[in-house]
PDB file of C-alpha atoms in Angstrom:
ATOM      1  CA  MET W   1      18.437-111.265  11.116  1.00  0.00           C
ATOM      2  CA  THR W   2      19.211-109.804   7.719  1.00  0.00           C
ATOM      3  CA  THR W   3      22.417-108.290   6.344  1.00  0.00           C
ATOM      4  CA  ARG W   4      22.650-105.375   3.963  1.00  0.00           C
ATOM      5  CA  VAL W   5      25.341-103.144   2.471  1.00  0.00           C
ATOM      6  CA  VAL W   6      25.148 -99.347   2.428  1.00  0.00           C
ATOM      7  CA  THR W   7      27.529 -97.259   0.308  1.00  0.00           C
ATOM      8  CA  GLY W   8      28.343 -93.569   0.271  1.00  0.00           C
ATOM      9  CA  ARG W   9      29.077 -90.997   2.964  1.00  0.00           C
ATOM     10  CA  ALA W  10      25.470 -90.020   3.762  1.00  0.00           C
ATOM     11  CA  GLY W  11      24.365 -93.627   4.131  1.00  0.00           C
ATOM     12  CA  VAL W  12      27.312 -94.599   6.332  1.00  0.00           C
ATOM     13  CA  VAL W  13      26.726 -91.586   8.605  1.00  0.00           C
ATOM     14  CA  ARG W  14      23.077 -92.608   8.915  1.00  0.00           C
ATOM     15  CA  GLU W  15      24.032 -96.146   9.927  1.00  0.00           C
ATOM     16  CA  LEU W  16      26.581 -94.907  12.459  1.00  0.00           C
ATOM     17  CA  ARG W  17      23.933 -92.774  14.117  1.00  0.00           C
ATOM     18  CA  ALA W  18      21.446 -95.637  14.126  1.00  0.00           C
ATOM     19  CA  ALA W  19      24.063 -97.837  15.805  1.00  0.00           C
ATOM     20  CA  GLY W  20      24.407 -95.460  18.758  1.00  0.00           C
ATOM     21  CA  PRO W  21      22.496 -97.757  21.174  1.00  0.00           C
ATOM     22  CA  LEU W  22      24.602-100.753  20.083  1.00  0.00           C
ATOM     23  CA  LEU W  23      27.883 -98.869  20.571  1.00  0.00           C
ATOM     24  CA  ALA W  24      26.741 -97.558  23.951  1.00  0.00           C
ATOM     25  CA  ALA W  25      25.679-101.023  25.131  1.00  0.00           C
ATOM     26  CA  LEU W  26      29.087-102.430  24.179  1.00  0.00           C
ATOM     27  CA  ARG W  27      30.897 -99.475  25.787  1.00  0.00           C
ATOM     28  CA  ALA W  28      32.726 -98.689  22.572  1.00  0.00           C
ATOM     29  CA  PRO W  29      35.506 -96.112  22.968  1.00  0.00           C
ATOM     30  CA  VAL W  30      35.205 -92.581  21.602  1.00  0.00           C
ATOM     31  CA  THR W  31      37.332 -93.612  18.605  1.00  0.00           C
ATOM     32  CA  ALA W  32      34.732 -96.183  17.514  1.00  0.00           C
ATOM     33  CA  ARG W  33      31.653 -93.948  17.777  1.00  0.00           C
ATOM     34  CA  ALA W  34      29.737 -91.855  15.295  1.00  0.00           C
ATOM     35  CA  PRO W  35      31.350 -88.399  15.880  1.00  0.00           C
ATOM     36  CA  TRP W  36      34.890 -89.744  15.495  1.00  0.00           C
ATOM     37  CA  LEU W  37      34.092 -91.826  12.421  1.00  0.00           C
ATOM     38  CA  THR W  38      32.107 -88.966  10.866  1.00  0.00           C
ATOM     39  CA  ALA W  39      35.244 -86.836  11.231  1.00  0.00           C
ATOM     40  CA  ALA W  40      37.187 -89.607   9.499  1.00  0.00           C
ATOM     41  CA  LEU W  41      34.736 -89.446   6.599  1.00  0.00           C
ATOM     42  CA  ALA W  42      35.176 -85.676   6.361  1.00  0.00           C
ATOM     43  CA  LEU W  43      38.949 -86.058   6.215  1.00  0.00           C
ATOM     44  CA  ASP W  44      38.649 -88.685   3.480  1.00  0.00           C
ATOM     45  CA  ASP W  45      36.305 -86.437   1.492  1.00  0.00           C
ATOM     46  CA  ALA W  46      39.010 -83.762   1.422  1.00  0.00           C
ATOM     47  CA  ARG W  47      41.332 -86.073  -0.531  1.00  0.00           C
ATOM     48  CA  LEU W  48      41.368 -86.287  -4.297  1.00  0.00           C
ATOM     49  CA  ALA W  49      39.874 -89.615  -5.396  1.00  0.00           C
ATOM     50  CA  GLY W  50      39.107 -90.398  -1.775  1.00  0.00           C
ATOM     51  CA  PRO W  51      38.174 -93.896  -0.655  1.00  0.00           C
ATOM     52  CA  ARG W  52      34.609 -95.198  -0.904  1.00  0.00           C
ATOM     53  CA  PRO W  53      32.895 -95.689   2.477  1.00  0.00           C
ATOM     54  CA  VAL W  54      30.761 -98.792   2.996  1.00  0.00           C
ATOM     55  CA  ALA W  55      28.704-100.072   5.921  1.00  0.00           C
ATOM     56  CA  VAL W  56      27.802-103.730   6.404  1.00  0.00           C
ATOM     57  CA  VAL W  57      24.746-103.810   8.657  1.00  0.00           C
ATOM     58  CA  VAL W  58      23.104-106.724  10.448  1.00  0.00           C
ATOM     59  CA  ASP W  59      19.497-105.756  11.204  1.00  0.00           C
ATOM     60  CA  PRO W  60      17.359-107.336  13.940  1.00  0.00           C
ATOM     61  CA  PRO W  61      14.477-109.621  12.954  1.00  0.00           C
ATOM     62  CA  GLY W  62      11.766-107.479  11.425  1.00  0.00           C
ATOM     63  CA  GLY W  63      14.257-104.702  10.654  1.00  0.00           C
ATOM     64  CA  ALA W  64      13.068-102.401  13.461  1.00  0.00           C
ATOM     65  CA  GLY W  65      15.395-100.938  16.068  1.00  0.00           C
ATOM     66  CA  ALA W  66      19.150-100.535  16.342  1.00  0.00           C
ATOM     67  CA  PRO W  67      21.327-102.848  14.257  1.00  0.00           C
ATOM     68  CA  ARG W  68      22.658-106.031  15.802  1.00  0.00           C
ATOM     69  CA  ALA W  69      26.104-105.609  14.243  1.00  0.00           C
ATOM     70  CA  LEU W  70      27.951-103.083  12.088  1.00  0.00           C
ATOM     71  CA  ALA W  71      31.195-102.851  10.115  1.00  0.00           C
ATOM     72  CA  THR W  72      32.159 -99.500   8.616  1.00  0.00           C
ATOM     73  CA  LEU W  73      34.836 -99.890   5.963  1.00  0.00           C
ATOM     74  CA  VAL W  74      36.606 -97.830   3.345  1.00  0.00           C
ATOM     75  CA  LEU W  75      37.468 -99.288  -0.055  1.00  0.00           C
ATOM     76  CA  ARG W  76      40.481 -97.871  -1.851  1.00  0.00           C
ATOM     77  CA  GLY W  77      40.769 -98.528  -5.541  1.00  0.00           C
ATOM     78  CA  GLY W  78      43.691 -99.573  -7.710  1.00  0.00           C
ATOM     79  CA  PRO W  79      44.788-102.821  -9.339  1.00  0.00           C
ATOM     80  CA  ARG W  80      44.205-104.432  -5.925  1.00  0.00           C
ATOM     81  CA  LEU W  81      41.269-103.195  -3.869  1.00  0.00           C
ATOM     82  CA  ALA W  82      42.184-102.393  -0.263  1.00  0.00           C
ATOM     83  CA  ALA W  83      39.505-102.617   2.427  1.00  0.00           C
ATOM     84  CA  THR W  84      40.194-101.206   5.891  1.00  0.00           C
ATOM     85  CA  LEU W  85      38.173-100.046   8.863  1.00  0.00           C
ATOM     86  CA  LEU W  86      36.857 -96.502   8.680  1.00  0.00           C
ATOM     87  CA  GLY W  87      39.176 -94.336  10.759  1.00  0.00           C
ATOM     88  CA  ASP W  88      42.233 -96.548  10.203  1.00  0.00           C
ATOM     89  CA  GLY W  89      45.330 -94.338  10.136  1.00  0.00           C
ATOM     90  CA  LEU W  90      43.973 -91.500  12.274  1.00  0.00           C
ATOM     91  CA  PRO W  91      46.067 -90.546  15.333  1.00  0.00           C
ATOM     92  CA  VAL W  92      44.366 -92.312  18.248  1.00  0.00           C
ATOM     93  CA  PRO W  93      45.124 -92.699  21.962  1.00  0.00           C
ATOM     94  CA  ALA W  94      47.619 -95.526  22.373  1.00  0.00           C
ATOM     95  CA  GLY W  95      47.308 -98.138  25.068  1.00  0.00           C
ATOM     96  CA  ALA W  96      43.852 -99.551  24.321  1.00  0.00           C
ATOM     97  CA  ALA W  97      42.153-100.955  21.238  1.00  0.00           C
ATOM     98  CA  PRO W  98      40.709 -97.957  19.328  1.00  0.00           C
ATOM     99  CA  ALA W  99      38.567 -99.850  16.806  1.00  0.00           C
ATOM    100  CA  ARG W 100      35.500-102.066  17.055  1.00  0.00           C
ATOM    101  CA  LEU W 101      33.417-104.411  14.929  1.00  0.00           C
ATOM    102  CA  PRO W 102      30.384-104.054  17.193  1.00  0.00           C
ATOM    103  CA  ALA W 103      28.147-107.111  17.410  1.00  0.00           C
ATOM    104  CA  ARG W 104      25.400-107.713  19.962  1.00  0.00           C
ATOM    105  CA  ASP W 105      26.161-111.435  20.280  1.00  0.00           C
ATOM    106  CA  ASP W 106      27.975-114.309  18.572  1.00  0.00           C
ATOM    107  CA  ASP W 107      25.148-114.915  16.087  1.00  0.00           C
ATOM    108  CA  ALA W 108      25.279-111.281  14.990  1.00  0.00           C
ATOM    109  CA  ALA W 109      29.065-111.496  14.684  1.00  0.00           C
ATOM    110  CA  GLU W 110      28.725-114.554  12.421  1.00  0.00           C
ATOM    111  CA  GLN W 111      26.265-112.661  10.228  1.00  0.00           C
ATOM    112  CA  LEU W 112      28.568-109.653  10.101  1.00  0.00           C
ATOM    113  CA  ALA W 113      31.573-111.768   9.097  1.00  0.00           C
ATOM    114  CA  SER W 114      29.510-113.368   6.356  1.00  0.00           C
ATOM    115  CA  GLY W 115      28.389-109.958   5.124  1.00  0.00           C
ATOM    116  CA  VAL W 116      31.910-108.502   4.996  1.00  0.00           C
ATOM    117  CA  LEU W 117      33.277-111.523   3.137  1.00  0.00           C
ATOM    118  CA  GLY W 118      30.289-111.579   0.792  1.00  0.00           C
ATOM    119  CA  LEU W 119      30.891-107.930  -0.095  1.00  0.00           C
ATOM    120  CA  LEU W 120      34.510-108.622  -1.015  1.00  0.00           C
ATOM    121  CA  ASP W 121      33.805-111.903  -2.819  1.00  0.00           C
ATOM    122  CA  ARG W 122      31.635-109.956  -5.245  1.00  0.00           C
ATOM    123  CA  VAL W 123      34.637-107.847  -6.272  1.00  0.00           C
ATOM    124  CA  ARG W 124      35.966-108.840  -9.697  1.00  0.00           C
ATOM    125  CA  ARG W 125      39.598-107.945  -9.014  1.00  0.00           C
ATOM    126  CA  PRO W 126      42.144-108.902  -6.354  1.00  0.00           C
ATOM    127  CA  TRP W 127      41.480-107.462  -2.911  1.00  0.00           C
ATOM    128  CA  THR W 128      43.082-107.279   0.515  1.00  0.00           C
ATOM    129  CA  LEU W 129      41.145-106.891   3.743  1.00  0.00           C
ATOM    130  CA  ARG W 130      43.145-105.464   6.650  1.00  0.00           C
ATOM    131  CA  LEU W 131      41.432-104.931   9.998  1.00  0.00           C
ATOM    132  CA  THR W 132      43.616-103.378  12.700  1.00  0.00           C
ATOM    133  CA  GLY W 133      43.398-101.928  16.205  1.00  0.00           C
ATOM    134  CA  LEU W 134      40.831-104.433  17.505  1.00  0.00           C
ATOM    135  CA  PRO W 135      40.674-106.002  20.979  1.00  0.00           C
ATOM    136  CA  LEU W 136      41.577-109.577  21.809  1.00  0.00           C
ATOM    137  CA  GLY W 137      38.675-111.971  21.483  1.00  0.00           C
ATOM    138  CA  ASP W 138      36.746-109.954  18.905  1.00  0.00           C
ATOM    139  CA  PRO W 139      33.971-112.358  17.831  1.00  0.00           C
ATOM    140  CA  THR W 140      33.741-111.074  14.253  1.00  0.00           C
ATOM    141  CA  LEU W 141      37.461-111.622  13.677  1.00  0.00           C
ATOM    142  CA  ARG W 142      37.057-115.158  15.027  1.00  0.00           C
ATOM    143  CA  ALA W 143      34.178-115.752  12.645  1.00  0.00           C
ATOM    144  CA  ILE W 144      36.178-114.495   9.650  1.00  0.00           C
ATOM    145  CA  GLY W 145      39.057-116.748  10.672  1.00  0.00           C
ATOM    146  CA  ARG W 146      36.798-119.795  10.841  1.00  0.00           C
ATOM    147  CA  ARG W 147      35.468-119.086   7.368  1.00  0.00           C
ATOM    148  CA  ARG W 148      38.865-118.261   5.864  1.00  0.00           C
ATOM    149  CA  PRO W 149      41.623-120.237   7.609  1.00  0.00           C
ATOM    150  CA  GLU W 150      44.175-118.565   5.318  1.00  0.00           C
ATOM    151  CA  ALA W 151      43.601-115.263   7.133  1.00  0.00           C
ATOM    152  CA  ALA W 152      46.707-114.020   8.971  1.00  0.00           C
ATOM    153  CA  PHE W 153      46.327-112.788  12.545  1.00  0.00           C
ATOM    154  CA  ALA W 154      48.865-110.672  14.397  1.00  0.00           C
ATOM    155  CA  ASN W 155      49.058-109.381  17.969  1.00  0.00           C
ATOM    156  CA  ALA W 156      50.963-106.330  19.138  1.00  0.00           C
ATOM    157  CA  ARG W 157      51.357-104.807  22.585  1.00  0.00           C
ATOM    158  CA  SER W 158      50.606-101.104  22.629  1.00  0.00           C
ATOM    159  CA  ALA W 159      52.349 -98.438  24.734  1.00  0.00           C
ATOM    160  CA  ARG W 160      50.179 -96.013  26.666  1.00  0.00           C
ATOM    161  CA  LEU W 161      51.123 -92.342  26.992  1.00  0.00           C
ATOM    162  CA  VAL W 162      51.194 -91.263  30.650  1.00  0.00           C
ATOM    163  CA  ASP W 163      49.833 -87.895  31.753  1.00  0.00           C
ATOM    164  CA  ASP W 164      52.496 -86.803  34.277  1.00  0.00           C
ATOM    165  CA  LEU W 165      52.251 -83.071  33.672  1.00  0.00           C
ATOM    166  CA  ASP W 166      51.181 -82.383  37.265  1.00  0.00           C
ATOM    167  CA  ASP W 167      54.592 -83.627  38.415  1.00  0.00           C
ATOM    168  CA  ALA W 168      56.234 -80.822  36.409  1.00  0.00           C
ATOM    169  CA  GLY W 169      54.584 -78.040  38.426  1.00  0.00           C
ATOM    170  CA  GLY W 170      51.873 -75.665  37.320  1.00  0.00           C
ATOM    171  CA  VAL W 171      49.562 -77.060  34.661  1.00  0.00           C
ATOM    172  CA  HIS W 172      46.656 -75.416  32.903  1.00  0.00           C
ATOM    173  CA  ARG W 173      43.838 -77.767  31.875  1.00  0.00           C
ATOM    174  CA  THR W 174      40.827 -76.782  29.830  1.00  0.00           C
ATOM    175  CA  ARG W 175      37.887 -78.349  28.007  1.00  0.00           C
ATOM    176  CA  ASP W 176      36.561 -75.011  26.780  1.00  0.00           C
ATOM    177  CA  PRO W 177      36.207 -75.256  22.970  1.00  0.00           C
ATOM    178  CA  ALA W 178      37.116 -71.601  22.356  1.00  0.00           C
ATOM    179  CA  GLU W 179      40.213 -71.769  24.532  1.00  0.00           C
ATOM    180  CA  LEU W 180      41.294 -75.043  22.969  1.00  0.00           C
ATOM    181  CA  ASP W 181      40.848 -73.500  19.516  1.00  0.00           C
ATOM    182  CA  ARG W 182      43.156 -70.657  20.551  1.00  0.00           C
ATOM    183  CA  ARG W 183      45.843 -72.669  22.358  1.00  0.00           C
ATOM    184  CA  LEU W 184      46.062 -75.741  20.133  1.00  0.00           C
ATOM    185  CA  PRO W 185      47.555 -74.337  16.864  1.00  0.00           C
ATOM    186  CA  PRO W 186      50.921 -73.279  18.398  1.00  0.00           C
ATOM    187  CA  LEU W 187      51.283 -76.751  19.898  1.00  0.00           C
ATOM    188  CA  LEU W 188      50.347 -78.525  16.671  1.00  0.00           C
ATOM    189  CA  ALA W 189      52.994 -76.477  14.856  1.00  0.00           C
ATOM    190  CA  HIS W 190      55.549 -78.768  16.542  1.00  0.00           C
ATOM    191  CA  GLU W 191      54.009 -81.856  14.882  1.00  0.00           C
ATOM    192  CA  PRO W 192      56.126 -82.595  11.780  1.00  0.00           C
ATOM    193  CA  ASP W 193      53.556 -84.621   9.848  1.00  0.00           C
ATOM    194  CA  ARG W 194      51.031 -82.470   7.970  1.00  0.00           C
ATOM    195  CA  ARG W 195      48.325 -85.157   7.798  1.00  0.00           C
ATOM    196  CA  THR W 196      48.615 -85.794  11.522  1.00  0.00           C
ATOM    197  CA  ARG W 197      48.288 -82.071  12.213  1.00  0.00           C
ATOM    198  CA  THR W 198      45.153 -81.851  10.081  1.00  0.00           C
ATOM    199  CA  ALA W 199      43.561 -84.947  11.622  1.00  0.00           C
ATOM    200  CA  LEU W 200      44.312 -83.765  15.157  1.00  0.00           C
ATOM    201  CA  ARG W 201      42.877 -80.318  14.480  1.00  0.00           C
ATOM    202  CA  VAL W 202      39.648 -81.641  12.950  1.00  0.00           C
ATOM    203  CA  THR W 203      38.976 -84.386  15.498  1.00  0.00           C
ATOM    204  CA  ALA W 204      40.011 -82.266  18.495  1.00  0.00           C
ATOM    205  CA  ARG W 205      37.715 -79.381  17.552  1.00  0.00           C
ATOM    206  CA  LEU W 206      34.769 -81.692  16.952  1.00  0.00           C
ATOM    207  CA  HIS W 207      35.165 -83.564  20.229  1.00  0.00           C
ATOM    208  CA  ALA W 208      35.871 -80.402  22.200  1.00  0.00           C
ATOM    209  CA  ALA W 209      32.459 -79.170  21.067  1.00  0.00           C
ATOM    210  CA  ILE W 210      30.836 -82.197  22.738  1.00  0.00           C
ATOM    211  CA  GLY W 211      32.984 -82.047  25.873  1.00  0.00           C
ATOM    212  CA  GLN W 212      35.246 -85.004  25.131  1.00  0.00           C
ATOM    213  CA  VAL W 213      38.658 -83.327  24.795  1.00  0.00           C
ATOM    214  CA  GLU W 214      40.966 -81.833  27.412  1.00  0.00           C
ATOM    215  CA  LEU W 215      44.054 -79.782  26.580  1.00  0.00           C
ATOM    216  CA  ALA W 216      46.724 -79.591  29.290  1.00  0.00           C
ATOM    217  CA  THR W 217      49.724 -77.256  28.996  1.00  0.00           C
ATOM    218  CA  THR W 218      52.645 -76.428  31.252  1.00  0.00           C
ATOM    219  CA  VAL W 219      53.043 -72.861  32.434  1.00  0.00           C
ATOM    220  CA  ASP W 220      56.116 -72.351  30.255  1.00  0.00           C
ATOM    221  CA  GLY W 221      54.200 -73.666  27.234  1.00  0.00           C
ATOM    222  CA  ASP W 222      56.901 -76.190  26.329  1.00  0.00           C
ATOM    223  CA  ARG W 223      54.671 -79.235  26.786  1.00  0.00           C
ATOM    224  CA  GLY W 224      51.090 -79.810  25.799  1.00  0.00           C
ATOM    225  CA  LEU W 225      48.887 -82.891  25.986  1.00  0.00           C
ATOM    226  CA  LEU W 226      45.542 -83.704  24.376  1.00  0.00           C
ATOM    227  CA  SER W 227      43.360 -86.303  26.099  1.00  0.00           C
ATOM    228  CA  LEU W 228      40.074 -87.852  25.081  1.00  0.00           C
ATOM    229  CA  VAL W 229      37.650 -87.858  27.994  1.00  0.00           C
ATOM    230  CA  ASP W 230      34.507 -89.975  28.253  1.00  0.00           C
ATOM    231  CA  GLY W 231      33.066 -89.781  31.751  1.00  0.00           C
ATOM    232  CA  ALA W 232      35.658 -91.298  34.088  1.00  0.00           C
ATOM    233  CA  ASP W 233      37.633 -92.714  31.147  1.00  0.00           C
ATOM    234  CA  ARG W 234      40.659 -90.541  30.270  1.00  0.00           C
ATOM    235  CA  ARG W 235      42.909 -91.460  27.379  1.00  0.00           C
ATOM    236  CA  PRO W 236      46.054 -89.393  26.763  1.00  0.00           C
ATOM    237  CA  TRP W 237      46.023 -88.902  23.025  1.00  0.00           C
ATOM    238  CA  TRP W 238      48.790 -86.708  21.625  1.00  0.00           C
ATOM    239  CA  GLY W 239      51.653 -84.809  23.205  1.00  0.00           C
ATOM    240  CA  THR W 240      54.102 -82.281  21.825  1.00  0.00           C
ATOM    241  CA  PRO W 241      56.944 -84.205  20.156  1.00  0.00           C
ATOM    242  CA  HIS W 242      60.381 -84.441  21.749  1.00  0.00           C
ATOM    243  CA  ALA W 243      58.993 -83.564  25.193  1.00  0.00           C
ATOM    244  CA  GLY W 244      60.177 -86.747  26.903  1.00  0.00           C
ATOM    245  CA  TRP W 245      56.775 -88.279  27.603  1.00  0.00           C
ATOM    246  CA  ARG W 246      56.696 -91.383  29.761  1.00  0.00           C
ATOM    247  CA  THR W 247      54.913 -94.477  28.482  1.00  0.00           C
ATOM    248  CA  GLU W 248      53.733 -97.689  30.062  1.00  0.00           C
ATOM    249  CA  MET W 249      52.541-101.028  28.736  1.00  0.00           C
ATOM    250  CA  GLY W 250      49.074-100.988  27.242  1.00  0.00           C
ATOM    251  CA  ALA W 251      46.584-103.575  26.039  1.00  0.00           C
ATOM    252  CA  PRO W 252      47.251-106.030  23.203  1.00  0.00           C
ATOM    253  CA  LEU W 253      45.903-105.127  19.769  1.00  0.00           C
ATOM    254  CA  VAL W 254      44.778-107.638  17.149  1.00  0.00           C
ATOM    255  CA  SER W 255      44.894-107.329  13.375  1.00  0.00           C
ATOM    256  CA  LEU W 256      43.716-109.542  10.522  1.00  0.00           C
ATOM    257  CA  THR W 257      44.913-109.601   6.925  1.00  0.00           C
ATOM    258  CA  LEU W 258      43.152-111.577   4.215  1.00  0.00           C
ATOM    259  CA  SER W 259      43.581-111.520   0.438  1.00  0.00           C
ATOM    260  CA  GLY W 260      41.301-112.841  -2.272  1.00  0.00           C
ATOM    261  CA  GLY W 261      39.564-112.048  -5.515  1.00  0.00           C
ATOM    262  CA  GLY W 262      40.858-112.053  -9.042  1.00  0.00           C
ATOM    263  CA  PRO W 263      40.191-114.510 -11.904  1.00  0.00           C
ATOM    264  CA  ALA W 264      40.881-117.635  -9.837  1.00  0.00           C
ATOM    265  CA  ALA W 265      38.353-116.614  -7.222  1.00  0.00           C
ATOM    266  CA  LEU W 266      35.597-116.286  -9.811  1.00  0.00           C
ATOM    267  CA  LEU W 267      35.870-120.028 -10.427  1.00  0.00           C
ATOM    268  CA  SER W 268      35.989-121.051  -6.764  1.00  0.00           C
ATOM    269  CA  PRO W 269      33.035-122.764  -5.064  1.00  0.00           C
ATOM    270  CA  ARG W 270      32.546-119.695  -2.868  1.00  0.00           C
ATOM    271  CA  SER W 271      31.922-117.449  -5.868  1.00  0.00           C
ATOM    272  CA  GLY W 272      28.965-119.490  -7.109  1.00  0.00           C
ATOM    273  CA  ARG W 273      30.378-119.323 -10.672  1.00  0.00           C
ATOM    274  CA  ARG W 274      31.686-122.175 -12.817  1.00  0.00           C
TER     275      ARG W 274
END
């Protein structure tokens, strides 16, 4: 297996599409697949001095076929470089891990960890890697931790939004893209955060077009709920604020934070410089 780094929006989109069979085989959630992450790239492009997207790709022997592992990151500049997963910060369905570092097996995960760390170790200024929203037992996180014991891990228990609209009486549910486009703006007007409104509008419209979004509203229009739908998998995603939604305990989420780089790192054995 070989590892390579791809930079720039067009290249990252190409690698996400090529990784479709890998993501499908690992049953990655909607929020870790190409359409969602392509929307994340579009939202980043709209920002002034937006972050730089990067893909670390582990190819199979011979280089033919779907990748064996993939990490899609964004690098944000400044005195200290910040590296996060592509899509970090978007409003996602709570209750289950939204992110993935897809790897076909443990060997591919080891290669991917090496590739991510190698990318950052070549940076000539201080950097921080923060990977969030991942499931327990992620093999790439384990591999990074073995290589860098100073990495800090944290676990958090998520809270899942419960779709109990049917208990309130009449409910209208639709997956029709045109109807969703018409009904969604008045509901989003209740969302106080402008960036959240924009992200919800962009991602909801895109996924409605491929049949992966349902909008449910009460007859009186006071409550509305967006859900991501993938076959039998339904994930309540966003509900109108201050509507008294019920929540229940969700799955644990894992994060990793690691810092490095700077002048001292250039002289370390890992850098290869003396």
